[in-house]
Amino acid sequence: MHVFFSGIGGAGIGPLALIAKQAGYDVSGSDKQESDYILYLKKHGIDTISIGQTEADIAQVNAQKPIDWLVYSSAVAIENPDSPEFQFCKKHGIKTSKRDEFLNEILTDKKLRLIAVAGTHGKTTTTAMLIWLFKQLGKPISYSVGAKLSFGDMGEYDKGSEFFVYEADEYDRNFLAFHPYMSLITGIDWDHPDIYPTREEYESAFYQFVEQTRWTIFWQPDFEKLGLQSEEKYLVLDENEPQMKSIILPGHVNRKDAWQVIQTVHAITEAPLDQLIDFMNIFPGISRRFELIVPNLYTDYAHTPEKIRGALQLAKEVAGDKFVVVYEGLHNTRQHFIKDELVHIFDDVKHTYVVPSYLAREDKNLPTLSPQDIVNMFSKPENATAAQVDDNLKEIINRHVHAGDLVLCLSAGGGGSLDEWLRKNFHAI
């Protein structure tokens, strides 16, 4: 089967393309722009990737080998529901679907049981930790994760595996397409108002997801938030569990993610908790999650208030009060949605530099908030500066780094982002 992935450079679609190739499918794809992810996929054998997403491009790919199935990301469908690729597939009778339907095809075809990681924040780190523990135990595992790993590809199919670990995104209700064997709920905080206009609708989607899952592991506050009653199929964790103190990873949120993963793998494999804790304490981390670029310079994909607070707590744990932040919001729409929480979120930071938000899936009825607009929201605007991603910012970062300050860059990621600029302008270690 020849599968064409539209938006192949995305963090959700790219790993799925790798999995499809390893599972024996013919794979090609397209994206609107070049990115580090595109280069990564090409290095891993997916050569037929067109940039531009025109009808002529997909027609050329189809002429070389007929396309059986076009898989697209939610972003592609939302940004351009009448895209040339969709029109081409309609004309030629080619099946189209979001990634969830195709992943279900793989799960069924390869007889894999799904372990899904869902939640507003912490999905990628938690998914990576699951993969890490399975690999440390020598258990074959297939998976998809939205970040580069030092210990594996972003996506992998292992023909000897029984389980598939998946980062189940709630955006566009994607996670409701699945009926997992086991789910981890990392945390529930209302997000994506373009999909879920009310908090009740957001939490209702998670309730439905849990109902579709055979076994679910929660934190106590999220279990209570969904109004669930104790049952054998639920494992509810306490943040004050004394054994969590044996986890020495930096950052409270990382230690929470680690404990949830340890409990999951223990339940599935019956491996001793002490052994799993020892393996977790040498977890090497993942790209763009408090990732060190050069000494004193870090990049992090924190974009929701809870994740931002977690990244700030980790920076403070490492550097005390001696750290500054460069903030690139993910989506102008989200900046409007979280503006009340932005007022105080950077209060304890030595200085915050705000650069233009990374734009995608925007509500065209909302005015674009400039860096100065966001600075003006802060309770301490005197401790913040509006900036651009340019040579002046490079000089500012270098000055702080050389003065011994930790510089934490909260970046959206993707082509043209602050994260990509950092990697081009500073020599990664």
PDB file of C-alpha atoms in Angstrom, residues 2 4 28 48 55-69 88-89 92 94:
ATOM      1  CA  HIS A   2       1.272   3.483  -0.913  1.00  0.00           C
ATOM      2  CA  PHE A   4       0.953   9.771   1.228  1.00  0.00           C
ATOM      3  CA  SER A  28       5.700   9.641   0.526  1.00  0.00           C
ATOM      4  CA  THR A  48       9.773  11.461  -1.731  1.00  0.00           C
ATOM      5  CA  GLU A  55      -1.719  19.568  -7.250  1.00  0.00           C
ATOM      6  CA  ALA A  56       1.210  19.198  -9.657  1.00  0.00           C
ATOM      7  CA  ASP A  57       3.411  17.822  -6.877  1.00  0.00           C
ATOM      8  CA  ILE A  58       0.987  15.148  -5.702  1.00  0.00           C
ATOM      9  CA  ALA A  59       0.126  14.274  -9.314  1.00  0.00           C
ATOM     10  CA  GLN A  60       3.810  13.616  -9.995  1.00  0.00           C
ATOM     11  CA  VAL A  61       4.093  11.347  -6.950  1.00  0.00           C
ATOM     12  CA  ASN A  62       0.925   9.505  -7.976  1.00  0.00           C
ATOM     13  CA  ALA A  63       2.237   9.041 -11.517  1.00  0.00           C
ATOM     14  CA  GLN A  64       5.372   7.330 -10.185  1.00  0.00           C
ATOM     15  CA  LYS A  65       3.316   4.952  -8.030  1.00  0.00           C
ATOM     16  CA  PRO A  66      -0.455   5.272  -7.481  1.00  0.00           C
ATOM     17  CA  ILE A  67      -1.387   6.564  -4.024  1.00  0.00           C
ATOM     18  CA  ASP A  68      -3.802   4.343  -2.073  1.00  0.00           C
ATOM     19  CA  TRP A  69      -4.342   6.505   1.016  1.00  0.00           C
ATOM     20  CA  PHE A  88      -6.733  15.723  -6.384  1.00  0.00           C
ATOM     21  CA  CYS A  89      -7.655  12.759  -4.163  1.00  0.00           C
ATOM     22  CA  HIS A  92      -8.980  10.257  -8.452  1.00  0.00           C
ATOM     23  CA  ILE A  94      -8.042   8.155  -3.353  1.00  0.00           C
TER      24      ILE A  94
END
